[in-house]
Coordinates of C-alpha atoms in Angstrom, one line a residue:
Chain A
M1 CA -50.0 -27.3 8.9
N2 CA -51.7 -25.4 11.7
C3 CA -52.6 -21.7 11.9
E4 CA -49.7 -20.7 14.0
D5 CA -47.1 -22.1 11.5
T6 CA -49.1 -20.6 8.7
Q7 CA -49.2 -17.0 10.0
V8 CA -45.5 -16.3 9.4
L9 CA -45.8 -17.7 5.9
L10 CA -49.0 -16.1 4.8
S11 CA -47.3 -12.8 4.1
A12 CA -44.7 -14.5 2.0
Y13 CA -47.4 -16.5 0.3
V14 CA -49.2 -13.4 -0.7
D15 CA -45.9 -12.0 -2.0
G16 CA -45.4 -15.1 -4.1
E17 CA -42.1 -15.7 -2.3
L18 CA -42.7 -19.3 -1.2
D19 CA -41.5 -22.4 -3.0
L20 CA -44.1 -24.5 -4.8
V21 CA -44.4 -27.1 -2.0
R22 CA -45.1 -24.6 0.7
S23 CA -47.4 -22.6 -1.5
L24 CA -49.5 -25.7 -2.1
E25 CA -49.6 -26.4 1.6
I26 CA -50.9 -22.9 2.3
E27 CA -53.5 -23.2 -0.3
K28 CA -54.7 -26.5 1.1
H29 CA -54.8 -25.0 4.6
I30 CA -56.8 -21.9 3.7
E31 CA -59.4 -23.9 2.0
T32 CA -60.4 -25.3 5.3
C33 CA -59.4 -22.4 7.6
P34 CA -61.6 -19.3 7.3
A35 CA -59.4 -17.3 9.7
C36 CA -56.3 -17.8 7.6
A37 CA -58.2 -17.2 4.4
L38 CA -59.4 -13.9 5.8
T39 CA -55.8 -13.0 6.7
V40 CA -54.7 -13.7 3.1
Q41 CA -57.6 -11.6 1.8
N42 CA -56.8 -8.7 4.1
Q43 CA -53.2 -8.8 3.2
Q44 CA -54.1 -8.6 -0.4
T45 CA -56.3 -5.7 0.3
L46 CA -53.6 -4.0 2.3
G47 CA -51.1 -4.6 -0.5
A48 CA -53.4 -3.0 -3.0
A49 CA -53.9 0.0 -0.8
L50 CA -50.2 0.4 -0.3
R51 CA -49.4 0.1 -3.9
A52 CA -52.3 2.4 -5.0
G53 CA -49.8 5.3 -5.4
S54 CA -50.8 7.7 -2.8
L55 CA -47.9 6.7 -0.5
Y56 CA -45.2 7.4 -3.0
H57 CA -43.3 10.5 -2.1
R58 CA -42.5 12.5 -5.2
P59 CA -39.3 14.4 -5.0
P60 CA -39.4 18.2 -5.2
Q61 CA -38.5 19.6 -8.6
H62 CA -35.4 21.4 -7.5
I63 CA -33.7 18.3 -6.0
E64 CA -32.2 17.1 -9.2
E65 CA -30.5 20.4 -9.9
R66 CA -29.3 20.5 -6.2
V67 CA -27.7 17.1 -6.4
R68 CA -26.1 17.8 -9.8
A69 CA -24.7 21.1 -8.4
A70 CA -23.2 19.2 -5.4
M71 CA -21.7 16.6 -7.7
R72 CA -20.3 19.2 -10.0
S73 CA -18.6 21.1 -7.1
Q74 CA -17.2 17.8 -5.9
T75 CA -15.7 16.9 -9.3
R76 CA -14.3 20.4 -9.6
T77 CA -12.6 20.5 -6.2
K78 CA -11.9 16.8 -6.0
R79 CA -10.9 16.1 -9.6
I80 CA -8.0 14.0 -8.4
N81 CA -6.6 11.3 -10.6
W82 CA -6.4 8.6 -7.9
P83 CA -4.5 6.0 -9.9
I84 CA -1.8 8.5 -11.0
L85 CA -1.7 9.9 -7.5
A86 CA -1.2 6.5 -6.1
V87 CA 1.7 5.8 -8.5
A88 CA 3.2 9.2 -7.7
A89 CA 2.8 8.5 -4.0
S90 CA 4.5 5.2 -4.2
L91 CA 7.3 6.6 -6.4
L92 CA 7.8 9.4 -3.8
L93 CA 7.9 6.8 -1.0
A94 CA 10.3 4.6 -2.9
G95 CA 12.4 7.7 -3.6
V96 CA 12.5 8.7 0.1
F97 CA 13.4 5.2 1.0
V98 CA 16.3 5.0 -1.5
D99 CA 17.5 8.4 -0.4
R100 CA 17.5 7.3 3.2
M101 CA 19.4 4.1 2.3
V102 CA 21.9 6.1 0.3
R103 CA 22.3 8.6 3.1
F104 CA 22.6 5.9 5.6
A105 CA 25.2 4.0 3.5
S106 CA 27.2 7.1 2.7
R107 CA 26.8 8.8 6.0
P108 CA 30.2 10.0 7.0
A109 CA 31.8 8.4 10.0
P110 CA 32.0 10.7 13.1
Q111 CA 35.7 11.2 12.6
T112 CA 35.1 12.4 9.1
L113 CA 32.5 14.9 10.4
V114 CA 35.1 16.3 12.9
A115 CA 37.7 16.5 10.2
Q116 CA 35.3 18.5 8.1
E117 CA 34.6 20.8 11.1
V118 CA 38.4 21.2 11.7
L119 CA 38.9 22.1 8.1
D120 CA 36.0 24.6 8.2
S121 CA 37.5 26.2 11.2
H122 CA 40.9 26.3 9.6
L123 CA 39.5 28.1 6.5
R124 CA 37.6 30.5 8.7
S125 CA 40.8 31.3 10.6
L126 CA 42.5 32.3 7.4
M127 CA 40.1 35.2 7.0
P128 CA 41.5 38.5 8.3
G129 CA 41.2 38.9 12.0
H130 CA 40.1 35.4 12.7
L131 CA 43.4 33.6 13.2
A132 CA 44.3 34.3 16.8
D133 CA 42.6 35.8 19.9
V134 CA 46.0 36.1 21.5
Q135 CA 48.9 36.8 19.3
S136 CA 52.2 35.9 20.7
S137 CA 55.1 33.7 20.1
D138 CA 55.7 33.4 23.8
R139 CA 54.1 30.3 25.3
H140 CA 54.1 32.1 28.7
T141 CA 51.7 34.5 27.2
V142 CA 49.6 32.1 25.3
K143 CA 49.1 29.4 28.0
P144 CA 47.8 31.8 30.7
W145 CA 45.5 33.3 28.2
F146 CA 43.6 30.0 27.9
S147 CA 43.2 29.5 31.7
G148 CA 39.8 30.5 32.8
K149 CA 38.5 30.2 29.3
L150 CA 38.6 26.4 29.1
D151 CA 37.8 23.5 31.3
F152 CA 41.2 22.0 30.6
S153 CA 44.8 23.3 30.3
P154 CA 46.2 22.8 26.8
P155 CA 49.8 22.0 26.4
V156 CA 51.4 25.0 24.8
A157 CA 54.9 24.7 23.4
D158 CA 56.9 26.7 21.0
F159 CA 58.8 24.9 18.3
A160 CA 60.6 27.8 16.7
A161 CA 63.9 26.0 17.1
E162 CA 62.5 23.2 14.9
G163 CA 61.1 25.6 12.4
F164 CA 57.5 25.7 13.7
P165 CA 57.2 29.0 15.6
L166 CA 54.1 29.5 17.8
T167 CA 52.2 32.6 16.6
G168 CA 49.2 32.6 18.8
G169 CA 46.1 30.9 20.1
R170 CA 42.4 31.2 20.1
L171 CA 39.2 29.5 21.2
D172 CA 37.1 27.7 18.7
S173 CA 34.1 25.4 18.6
V174 CA 34.6 21.9 17.2
N175 CA 32.7 18.7 17.8
G176 CA 30.1 20.5 19.9
R177 CA 32.6 21.9 22.5
T178 CA 35.0 24.7 23.0
V179 CA 38.5 23.8 22.1
A180 CA 41.9 25.3 22.2
V181 CA 43.6 26.2 18.9
L182 CA 47.3 26.8 18.8
V183 CA 48.5 28.5 15.7
Y184 CA 51.9 27.6 14.3
Q185 CA 53.8 28.7 11.3
R186 CA 56.1 26.9 8.9
H187 CA 57.6 29.3 6.4
Q188 CA 54.5 30.8 4.7
H189 CA 52.2 28.0 5.8
L190 CA 49.8 28.3 8.8
I191 CA 49.1 25.3 11.0
N192 CA 46.1 25.2 13.2
A193 CA 46.5 22.7 16.1
Y194 CA 43.2 21.8 17.7
V195 CA 43.3 20.2 21.1
W196 CA 40.6 19.1 23.6
P197 CA 40.5 16.5 26.3
S198 CA 39.3 13.0 25.5
P199 CA 40.0 11.1 28.7
N200 CA 38.4 7.8 27.7
S201 CA 40.3 7.5 24.4
A202 CA 43.4 5.3 24.1
N203 CA 46.4 6.6 22.4
S204 CA 46.2 6.4 18.7
S205 CA 48.7 6.8 15.9
V206 CA 48.6 9.7 13.5
T207 CA 46.1 9.4 10.7
A208 CA 46.2 11.7 7.7
T209 CA 43.5 12.7 5.4
T210 CA 43.2 15.3 2.7
L211 CA 40.1 17.4 2.5
Q212 CA 39.6 20.0 -0.3
G213 CA 43.4 20.2 -0.8
Y214 CA 44.3 20.6 2.9
N215 CA 46.0 18.1 5.0
I216 CA 44.2 17.0 8.2
L217 CA 46.1 15.0 10.8
H218 CA 44.5 13.4 13.8
W219 CA 45.6 11.4 16.9
T220 CA 44.9 10.9 20.5
H221 CA 47.6 11.1 23.0
A222 CA 47.7 11.3 26.8
G223 CA 44.0 11.9 27.1
L224 CA 44.0 14.7 24.6
E225 CA 42.5 14.7 21.1
W226 CA 44.6 16.5 18.5
W227 CA 43.7 17.7 15.0
L228 CA 46.1 19.6 12.7
A229 CA 44.9 21.5 9.7
S230 CA 47.3 23.0 7.2
D231 CA 48.3 23.4 3.6
L232 CA 51.7 22.3 4.5
N233 CA 52.8 19.0 2.9
T234 CA 51.9 15.8 4.7
Q235 CA 55.5 14.8 5.4
E236 CA 56.5 18.0 7.2
L237 CA 53.1 18.1 9.0
E238 CA 53.6 14.6 10.3
G239 CA 57.0 15.6 11.5
F240 CA 55.4 18.5 13.4
A241 CA 52.8 16.1 14.8
N242 CA 55.6 14.0 16.2
Q243 CA 57.1 17.0 17.8
L244 CA 53.8 17.7 19.6
I245 CA 53.5 14.1 20.8
Q246 CA 56.9 14.2 22.3
Chain B
M1 CA -9.0 11.6 -17.1
Y2 CA -9.3 8.0 -16.1
G3 CA -12.9 6.8 -15.8
S4 CA -14.4 10.3 -15.6
A5 CA -16.4 10.2 -18.8
R6 CA -17.5 6.7 -18.1
R7 CA -18.6 7.6 -14.7
E8 CA -20.6 10.6 -15.9
Q9 CA -22.3 8.5 -18.5
F10 CA -23.1 5.8 -16.0
F11 CA -24.6 8.3 -13.7
E12 CA -26.8 9.9 -16.4
T13 CA -28.1 6.6 -17.7
H14 CA -28.3 4.5 -14.5
V15 CA -28.3 6.6 -11.4
V16 CA -30.0 9.9 -12.0
P17 CA -33.2 8.2 -13.3
H18 CA -33.7 6.7 -9.9
M19 CA -33.7 9.9 -7.9
G20 CA -37.5 9.5 -7.3
A21 CA -36.9 6.1 -5.7
A22 CA -34.0 7.5 -3.7
Y23 CA -36.1 10.4 -2.4
N24 CA -39.1 8.2 -1.7
L25 CA -37.0 5.8 0.5
A26 CA -35.1 8.7 2.2
R27 CA -38.4 10.5 2.9
W28 CA -40.0 7.4 4.4
L29 CA -37.0 6.6 6.6
T30 CA -36.4 10.2 7.8
R31 CA -40.1 11.2 7.8
N32 CA -39.1 14.7 6.9
D33 CA -38.8 16.6 3.6
H34 CA -35.6 18.6 4.3
D35 CA -33.8 15.6 5.9
A36 CA -34.8 13.5 2.9
E37 CA -33.2 16.0 0.5
D38 CA -30.0 16.2 2.5
V39 CA -29.8 12.4 2.6
V40 CA -30.4 12.1 -1.2
Q41 CA -27.7 14.6 -1.9
E42 CA -25.2 12.9 0.4
A43 CA -26.1 9.4 -1.0
Y44 CA -25.6 10.6 -4.5
L45 CA -22.2 12.1 -3.6
R46 CA -21.3 8.7 -2.1
A47 CA -22.5 6.8 -5.1
F48 CA -20.5 9.2 -7.3
R49 CA -17.4 8.6 -5.2
F50 CA -17.8 4.8 -5.0
W51 CA -19.4 4.1 -8.3
E52 CA -16.9 1.4 -9.0
S53 CA -18.6 -0.7 -6.3
F54 CA -21.5 -1.1 -8.7
R55 CA -21.4 -4.7 -9.9
G56 CA -23.6 -4.3 -12.9
A57 CA -26.8 -6.0 -11.5
D58 CA -29.4 -3.4 -10.7
A59 CA -28.5 0.2 -10.3
R60 CA -31.7 1.0 -8.5
A61 CA -31.0 -1.6 -5.8
W62 CA -27.4 -0.5 -5.6
L63 CA -28.4 3.1 -5.2
L64 CA -31.1 2.4 -2.6
A65 CA -28.7 0.4 -0.5
I66 CA -26.5 3.5 -0.4
V67 CA -29.5 5.7 0.3
R68 CA -30.5 3.4 3.1
N69 CA -27.1 3.3 4.7
T70 CA -26.8 7.1 4.4
C71 CA -30.1 7.4 6.2
F72 CA -29.1 5.1 9.0
T73 CA -25.8 7.0 9.5
W74 CA -27.7 10.3 9.3
L75 CA -30.3 9.2 11.8
Q76 CA -27.7 8.0 14.2
Q77 CA -25.9 11.3 14.0
N78 CA -28.9 13.6 14.1
R79 CA -31.6 11.9 16.2
K80 CA -30.3 10.1 19.1
P81 CA -33.1 7.9 20.4
S82 CA -34.6 7.1 17.1
L83 CA -33.4 3.7 16.0
E84 CA -36.5 1.9 17.1
L85 CA -35.7 -1.8 16.8
V86 CA -38.7 -3.8 17.6
E87 CA -38.1 -7.5 17.2
D88 CA -39.8 -9.3 20.0
M89 CA -43.3 -8.1 20.0
P90 CA -45.9 -10.9 20.1
D91 CA -48.1 -9.3 17.4
L92 CA -48.4 -12.2 15.1
K93 CA -50.7 -14.3 17.3
S94 CA -52.9 -11.5 18.4
A95 CA -53.5 -10.6 14.8
Q96 CA -55.6 -13.6 14.4
A97 CA -57.9 -12.5 17.2
N98 CA -59.4 -9.9 14.9
P99 CA -61.2 -11.8 12.1
E100 CA -62.7 -8.7 10.6
A101 CA -62.3 -8.1 6.8
L102 CA -60.3 -5.2 5.8
L103 CA -62.2 -3.2 3.2
L104 CA -60.3 -1.2 0.7
A105 CA -63.2 1.3 0.5
N106 CA -62.7 1.9 4.2
V107 CA -59.0 2.6 4.0
D108 CA -58.4 6.3 4.1
A109 CA -55.2 7.4 2.4
E110 CA -54.2 9.6 5.3
M111 CA -54.7 6.9 7.8
L112 CA -52.7 4.5 5.7
R113 CA -49.8 7.0 5.5
R114 CA -49.8 7.6 9.2
A115 CA -49.9 3.8 10.0
V116 CA -46.8 3.3 7.8
E117 CA -45.0 6.2 9.3
E118 CA -45.6 4.8 12.7
L119 CA -44.0 1.5 11.9
P120 CA -40.6 0.8 13.5
L121 CA -37.8 1.9 11.1
E122 CA -36.9 -1.5 9.8
F123 CA -40.5 -2.6 9.3
R124 CA -41.1 0.6 7.4
E125 CA -38.1 0.1 5.3
A126 CA -39.2 -3.4 4.4
I127 CA -42.7 -2.3 3.4
V128 CA -41.4 0.6 1.3
L129 CA -39.0 -1.6 -0.6
R130 CA -41.6 -4.3 -1.1
E131 CA -44.8 -2.5 -1.7
L132 CA -43.6 0.8 -3.2
E133 CA -40.5 -0.4 -5.0
G134 CA -41.6 -3.9 -5.8
F135 CA -38.3 -5.6 -4.8
S136 CA -38.1 -9.3 -4.2
Y137 CA -37.2 -10.7 -0.8
K138 CA -33.8 -11.5 -2.1
E139 CA -33.2 -8.0 -3.3
I140 CA -34.5 -6.5 -0.1
S141 CA -32.2 -8.8 1.8
S142 CA -29.3 -7.5 -0.2
I143 CA -30.2 -3.9 0.1
T144 CA -30.8 -4.0 3.8
S145 CA -28.0 -6.5 4.6
A146 CA -30.5 -8.8 6.4
P147 CA -31.1 -12.5 6.0
I148 CA -34.1 -13.4 3.8
G149 CA -35.8 -15.0 6.9
T150 CA -35.5 -11.6 8.7
V151 CA -37.0 -9.8 5.6
M152 CA -39.9 -12.3 5.6
S153 CA -40.6 -11.8 9.3
R154 CA -40.3 -8.1 9.2
L155 CA -42.8 -7.9 6.3
A156 CA -45.2 -10.3 8.0
R157 CA -45.1 -8.3 11.3
A158 CA -45.3 -4.9 9.5
R159 CA -48.5 -6.1 7.7
T160 CA -50.1 -7.3 10.9
R161 CA -49.4 -4.0 12.5
L162 CA -50.8 -2.1 9.6
Q163 CA -53.9 -4.2 9.5
K164 CA -54.6 -3.6 13.1
A165 CA -54.0 0.1 12.8
L166 CA -56.4 0.4 9.9
Q167 CA -59.0 -1.7 11.7
G168 CA -58.9 0.8 14.5
G169 CA -57.0 -1.5 16.9
A170 CA -54.0 -0.4 18.8
A171 CA -50.8 -1.3 16.9

């Protein structure tokens, strides 16, 4: 073992951190090498000086109180029960997920949404003053009233002879657009007929649904979408729908 | 509350008693009283928060690793050019060229303090952990996240520098 190899190890030798074999090698080397022996001696001296105590920085007296205060304020403001919080968070997340799933599964089809809108509009029309913007049984009065108010011309016909007199018309908003509403009457029952253009839809047969006790009929014919809402019975209402289609 | 009483008891019996060691290390690494206090406080809050990372070996070593990491983060944030990393200085060979005996009687305490303060950060850290705290190489390796060989070499080179400084030679 030469001095150069030894230098790196002398420090560890002084610290007693070498294994037995290497320690013995160093001891053997310094017996015959005064320079390395001196290094060992100097390092021992240095170690003693470093450990004599003058270098140790004593903390100021107030530091313990300062640290305790900081820890106290942290526990006070952050006394959060993490395990329980984690459980709560995952429950919440699971809940949101299930809710979304349920909503997704039970999300009404677009047609059902329109039906609901039609019904809402029908119910609103039953309130005083809401039924008709133009009140007339004369289709020659009602039809011109719509022109200029709509981007299409609704077919306006009177079916008084069939027992469904036209009583008026109004504008309403359904399915995100302005639509024409024709108001008919059958004895004491009111019928709101909603119509708007639907040029890309094929003709469809009449489908009937019941919402909150009202009958809602829907069909598409000749590029127009029709919705009827009334408390009239389904049978008579379907008969009226057929009148409109013809 | 879950673990709260246990944590407080653990702190009182295992962590608070080492505040002196925490301050000493922080003071040597930051070289400033106020900074050392800030670092100790921050390190204790971290230890408090992450006390479950303590694996039941030696609370002082665990705490000092946190102090040390807090110091390094702190120094990076507050003193830009100060992470002196000196790894490739050929000071081992030149040490031998000075065959003069170091006499304890001649070692002035103030001189010694200044010599240690002027050591590069990682050499200083190794000397403080070894000579002032008495940790083994293995413990120092674990506290500083450095291989044992690196610990050995840092200590050897730190001592050579100190010796030269105390003998009046340029470190």
